[in-house]
XYZ file of C-alpha atoms in Angstrom:
405
model
C 127.232 87.729 78.732
C 127.407 88.289 82.453
C 130.042 89.949 84.520
C 131.416 86.639 85.802
C 131.906 85.336 82.248
C 133.713 88.513 81.246
C 136.180 88.102 84.093
C 136.867 84.534 83.004
C 137.317 85.265 79.281
C 140.814 85.998 77.928
C 141.712 89.461 76.692
C 141.691 88.678 72.913
C 138.150 87.259 73.102
C 136.894 90.288 75.071
C 138.475 92.689 72.591
C 136.978 90.907 69.588
C 133.514 90.958 71.171
C 133.821 94.680 71.964
C 135.102 95.383 68.439
C 132.050 93.670 66.930
C 129.739 95.817 69.054
C 131.671 98.957 68.052
C 131.518 98.107 64.343
C 127.796 97.325 64.604
C 127.126 100.619 66.435
C 129.181 102.559 63.851
C 127.367 101.094 60.847
C 123.797 101.318 62.162
C 121.762 102.253 65.210
C 121.698 99.575 67.906
C 119.954 99.134 71.216
C 121.344 101.252 74.045
C 121.684 98.157 76.203
C 124.151 96.679 73.692
C 126.111 99.944 73.684
C 126.355 99.940 77.469
C 127.402 96.285 77.407
C 130.164 97.194 74.942
C 131.342 99.986 77.255
C 131.419 97.550 80.166
C 133.462 95.028 78.158
C 135.928 97.747 77.109
C 136.366 98.832 80.734
C 137.186 95.232 81.644
C 139.706 95.223 78.783
C 141.294 98.394 80.175
C 141.542 96.791 83.601
C 143.187 93.670 82.197
C 145.618 95.715 80.071
C 146.640 97.674 83.164
C 147.156 94.493 85.162
C 149.127 92.776 82.416
C 151.324 95.861 81.809
C 151.213 95.483 78.013
C 152.347 99.063 77.333
C 155.033 101.304 78.803
C 155.592 105.042 78.384
C 159.256 104.304 77.635
C 158.330 102.366 74.475
C 157.441 103.444 70.949
C 155.370 101.786 68.252
C 158.421 99.808 67.088
C 158.805 98.224 70.536
C 155.187 96.977 70.740
C 154.497 93.510 69.386
C 152.052 93.051 66.521
C 149.644 91.077 68.706
C 149.358 93.981 71.205
C 148.960 96.876 68.734
C 145.191 96.437 68.550
C 144.745 97.050 72.291
C 145.777 100.707 71.787
C 142.316 101.205 70.249
C 140.460 100.329 73.471
C 140.071 103.952 74.771
C 139.055 105.120 71.272
C 136.334 102.476 71.011
C 135.193 103.320 74.534
C 134.988 107.036 73.668
C 132.855 106.409 70.571
C 130.481 104.045 72.394
C 130.209 106.412 75.382
C 129.197 109.262 73.055
C 126.279 107.159 71.769
C 124.755 106.672 75.255
C 121.556 108.689 75.753
C 121.267 110.228 79.219
C 119.577 113.262 80.705
C 122.865 114.984 81.481
C 124.384 115.119 78.006
C 127.292 117.320 79.110
C 128.659 114.656 81.460
C 128.534 112.107 78.623
C 130.442 114.494 76.371
C 133.090 115.113 79.044
C 133.600 111.379 79.603
C 133.949 110.752 75.873
C 136.391 113.648 75.468
C 138.515 112.352 78.351
C 138.895 108.962 76.638
C 139.695 110.607 73.288
C 142.397 112.747 74.904
C 143.809 109.668 76.618
C 143.951 107.836 73.269
C 145.583 110.764 71.439
C 148.100 111.355 74.225
C 149.159 107.708 74.269
C 149.461 107.639 70.457
C 151.619 110.760 70.668
C 153.877 108.976 73.147
C 154.060 105.989 70.780
C 155.065 108.367 67.919
C 151.894 107.661 65.922
C 150.548 111.222 65.663
C 151.681 113.280 62.606
C 153.812 116.357 63.155
C 151.177 118.854 61.968
C 148.629 117.466 64.459
C 151.175 117.786 67.280
C 151.806 121.418 66.329
C 148.058 122.096 66.306
C 147.607 120.580 69.771
C 150.494 122.615 71.185
C 149.193 125.875 69.676
C 145.665 125.267 71.021
C 142.989 127.480 69.530
C 145.297 130.333 68.508
C 145.576 129.210 64.844
C 143.679 131.101 62.163
C 140.768 129.770 60.142
C 143.032 129.268 57.114
C 145.396 127.068 59.130
C 142.510 125.081 60.587
C 141.089 124.527 57.111
C 144.481 123.334 55.853
C 144.785 120.956 58.801
C 141.320 119.523 58.126
C 142.137 119.010 54.443
C 145.390 117.217 55.324
C 143.546 115.112 57.895
C 140.860 114.215 55.350
C 143.533 113.125 52.850
C 145.196 110.930 55.491
C 141.824 109.406 56.354
C 141.063 108.586 52.705
C 144.557 107.123 52.230
C 144.171 104.928 55.321
C 140.732 103.693 54.211
C 142.003 102.821 50.723
C 145.049 101.088 52.218
C 142.857 98.941 54.501
C 140.590 98.069 51.589
C 143.612 97.102 49.499
C 144.992 94.884 52.267
C 141.580 93.244 52.715
C 141.272 92.487 48.984
C 144.836 91.171 48.883
C 144.125 88.787 51.764
C 140.945 87.550 50.096
C 142.720 86.939 46.771
C 145.587 85.188 48.480
C 143.172 83.035 50.501
C 141.343 81.972 47.329
C 144.630 81.199 45.554
C 145.842 79.208 48.561
C 142.678 77.100 48.603
C 142.904 76.503 44.867
C 146.558 75.511 45.105
C 145.816 73.180 48.024
C 143.069 71.450 46.024
C 145.068 71.172 42.813
C 148.438 70.006 44.134
C 150.212 69.510 47.469
C 152.502 72.247 48.713
C 156.061 71.614 47.595
C 159.251 72.572 49.366
C 159.970 76.281 49.063
C 156.426 77.301 48.090
C 155.512 78.373 51.622
C 158.042 81.218 51.562
C 155.494 83.462 49.845
C 153.331 83.409 53.001
C 156.041 84.451 55.435
C 154.982 88.109 55.354
C 151.677 87.555 57.149
C 153.030 89.161 60.303
C 154.259 92.247 58.455
C 150.914 92.623 56.654
C 149.012 92.305 59.931
C 151.271 94.903 61.575
C 150.801 97.279 58.634
C 147.030 96.764 58.817
C 146.858 97.619 62.546
C 149.131 100.660 62.121
C 146.895 101.876 59.293
C 143.836 101.282 61.499
C 145.445 103.373 64.236
C 146.146 106.182 61.746
C 142.497 106.107 60.615
C 141.311 106.087 64.240
C 143.483 109.116 65.009
C 141.938 111.106 62.145
C 138.438 110.257 63.362
C 139.406 110.957 66.979
C 140.571 114.504 66.184
C 137.367 115.239 64.255
C 135.166 113.720 66.949
C 136.985 115.642 69.689
C 136.372 118.957 67.926
C 132.696 118.089 67.388
C 132.184 117.114 71.031
C 133.856 120.316 72.244
C 131.576 122.395 70.053
C 128.490 120.522 71.263
C 129.533 120.943 74.891
C 129.972 124.701 74.412
C 126.494 124.984 72.888
C 124.821 122.955 75.640
C 126.667 124.880 78.357
C 125.511 128.178 76.852
C 121.914 126.931 76.675
C 121.989 125.744 80.275
C 123.483 129.023 81.458
C 120.804 130.955 79.583
C 118.058 128.856 81.169
C 119.475 129.416 84.614
C 119.654 133.167 84.068
C 116.088 133.401 82.757
C 114.417 131.358 85.433
C 116.859 131.092 88.311
C 114.161 131.174 90.979
C 111.952 128.663 89.200
C 114.784 126.212 88.591
C 116.396 126.544 92.017
C 114.229 123.843 93.639
C 114.565 121.606 90.593
C 118.342 121.939 90.725
C 118.368 121.042 94.417
C 116.197 117.995 93.764
C 118.427 116.956 90.881
C 121.530 117.264 93.007
C 119.901 115.236 95.774
C 118.997 112.484 93.334
C 122.519 112.486 91.926
C 124.028 112.215 95.398
C 121.715 109.348 96.328
C 122.406 107.467 93.093
C 126.145 108.114 93.526
C 126.084 106.482 96.963
C 123.976 103.585 95.683
C 126.308 102.904 92.769
C 129.528 103.398 94.754
C 130.080 99.669 95.128
C 129.653 99.143 91.386
C 132.000 101.968 90.455
C 134.647 100.909 92.959
C 135.571 98.023 90.698
C 136.632 100.496 88.000
C 137.854 103.445 90.051
C 140.083 101.457 92.384
C 143.445 100.767 90.682
C 143.949 97.082 90.121
C 147.040 95.373 91.455
C 149.438 94.873 88.533
C 150.627 91.434 87.496
C 154.405 91.368 87.945
C 154.983 87.810 86.728
C 155.616 87.622 82.982
C 154.814 83.895 82.838
C 151.422 84.344 84.487
C 150.652 87.391 82.291
C 151.341 85.361 79.148
C 149.083 82.594 80.448
C 146.281 85.158 80.999
C 146.683 86.603 77.496
C 146.574 83.189 75.836
C 143.595 82.016 77.935
C 145.358 79.360 80.018
C 144.739 81.281 83.270
C 142.251 83.808 84.628
C 143.175 87.294 85.735
C 141.265 86.795 88.991
C 143.375 83.807 90.026
C 145.877 84.180 92.862
C 149.516 83.734 91.909
C 152.459 83.560 94.283
C 155.193 83.858 91.594
C 156.701 80.518 92.578
C 158.060 78.441 89.726
C 158.884 74.825 90.461
C 161.817 73.311 88.562
C 160.778 71.629 85.333
C 160.978 67.847 85.000
C 161.829 66.416 81.589
C 161.336 62.727 82.398
C 158.594 60.349 81.220
C 155.143 61.923 81.016
C 153.653 59.227 83.223
C 155.930 60.215 86.121
C 156.322 63.962 85.609
C 152.651 64.736 86.283
C 152.533 62.746 89.525
C 154.336 63.273 92.814
C 157.108 60.622 93.069
C 156.957 58.790 96.365
C 159.771 56.263 96.058
C 163.438 56.730 95.225
C 163.006 54.709 92.052
C 160.209 56.962 90.795
C 162.169 60.085 91.674
C 165.200 58.898 89.722
C 163.017 57.839 86.777
C 161.328 61.272 86.724
C 164.748 62.968 86.463
C 165.667 61.228 83.219
C 166.608 63.452 80.294
C 167.386 66.453 82.455
C 168.930 69.477 80.682
C 172.708 69.832 80.646
C 172.508 73.359 82.132
C 171.495 74.462 85.618
C 167.846 75.485 85.927
C 167.033 78.884 87.489
C 166.095 78.953 91.148
C 164.025 82.128 90.899
C 162.142 84.061 88.260
C 163.214 87.339 86.687
C 160.625 89.188 88.774
C 161.921 87.672 92.022
C 165.509 88.566 91.093
C 164.437 92.139 90.344
C 162.606 92.435 93.666
C 165.655 91.071 95.496
C 167.989 93.575 93.844
C 165.536 96.380 94.557
C 165.454 95.448 98.270
C 169.270 95.351 98.349
C 169.445 98.782 96.736
C 166.926 100.192 99.225
C 168.959 98.843 102.150
C 172.149 100.289 100.656
C 170.521 103.707 100.224
C 169.173 103.664 103.791
C 172.623 102.785 105.120
C 174.204 105.629 103.131
C 171.619 108.056 104.476
C 172.440 107.030 108.056
C 176.169 107.433 107.425
C 175.624 110.897 105.947
C 173.499 111.911 108.918
C 176.206 110.732 111.316
C 178.886 112.546 109.321
C 176.996 115.836 109.420
C 175.977 115.570 113.070
C 177.244 117.756 115.894
C 179.717 115.049 116.938
C 181.538 115.519 113.622
C 181.348 119.333 113.607
C 182.825 119.657 117.120
C 186.244 118.629 115.822
C 188.495 115.751 116.820
C 188.317 114.804 120.472
C 191.479 114.480 122.531
C 192.479 111.228 124.105
C 191.919 110.777 127.860
C 195.646 110.912 128.812
C 196.639 113.488 126.229
C 196.155 116.490 128.577
C 198.328 114.886 131.296
C 201.069 114.182 128.771
C 201.000 117.810 127.573
C 201.259 119.061 131.206
C 204.261 116.785 131.872
C 205.967 118.019 128.715
C 205.400 121.650 129.728
C 206.914 121.065 133.207
C 209.973 119.340 131.742
C 210.516 122.175 129.275
C 210.301 124.756 132.052
C 212.805 122.883 134.221
C 215.197 122.586 131.300
C 214.899 126.301 130.560
C 215.549 127.220 134.221
C 218.616 124.931 134.358
C 219.955 126.546 131.244
C 219.444 130.015 132.682
C 221.271 129.017 135.907
C 224.208 127.607 133.926
C 224.492 130.809 131.889
C 224.547 132.833 135.105
C 227.415 130.720 136.473
C 229.276 130.715 133.143
C 229.138 134.174 131.547
C 230.061 134.601 127.918
C 233.840 134.252 127.311
C 234.646 132.970 130.822
C 236.386 129.901 129.474
C 238.883 131.927 127.430
C 240.397 134.057 130.256
C 243.444 131.801 130.607
C 244.350 132.354 126.954
C 244.464 136.157 127.132
C 247.673 138.006 128.196
C 245.938 139.687 131.071
C 244.251 136.536 132.227
């Protein structure tokens, strides 16, 4: 399977192919080329999951649909296949595998899939005693055995039910009401994937501890070799670094496809088409949805040219008004309106806190002249009053009423 075919395949088909390679590599030893091909397919799955936006950090396991639960296992499968790759620099392989395991465990913790005792162990780090670690391993082993037995029980139940269904179909036709016993297929599938995730978590914790221990041993061995023959290995180290730098530059174009973040798909309709295989993830999409026509099939698929054909194509239209934009377009419009409103508020706040506002209210142009006129009038009135009091002393008007007046 080439790279071009992988880009054209839908996500469920890619995941099933990668799962088969993972199961084959887990049961027996396979060619390293197949393992690398499985890693490449899983990376393409990660890219498509990121573009489609299947998971959100605000969700839990109850919010994820049953059809999307299996895609949580992609980083776990990638970590196990990466650990099986044989390269000269084993430490880099171990670090890459540990990074994917930590990503898987962290996401499962966000989805509320990790047990409480495992969360406590991860928060405590390596400070727990050997007795506590032994108890944690025993509890983890019990959970692993319970998950394996549960998966085996579900598998046997499906096989028995499939055989009984075939026998019933051959013996007699299905009568009304007999298909109610098969309505719990979705619940059984959800329980099976949740149990698979629980089993994968147990194996992920054990594998993470094993890889950490192996990395510590290899790091100690490398450090010891460098200390014993530092002068002898100095030229070899320089040559190795030069080769790594040259290979890094040669493979930069190949790695850019995985390191560069892919543009997310913001149209839910197009994302559903990609998941179900009706569209390719590499196709361009402008998020434009033409109004649906519910007329005759012979006229709906063609572009009506005459008025008669246009009217005939509009037969059997719905009684409600069709939307003029998609949910994504409405969200982008509201987001632009909110950004404009916030920018306008910021400008108003800047104007309110500027020096023009802090200087205090400004006086009107003619206000000073009016105040001067009022002051002159008040002074003239006060002077006239003083002159009148000088001409009319206190009690001068009552002299004619006194006896001596």
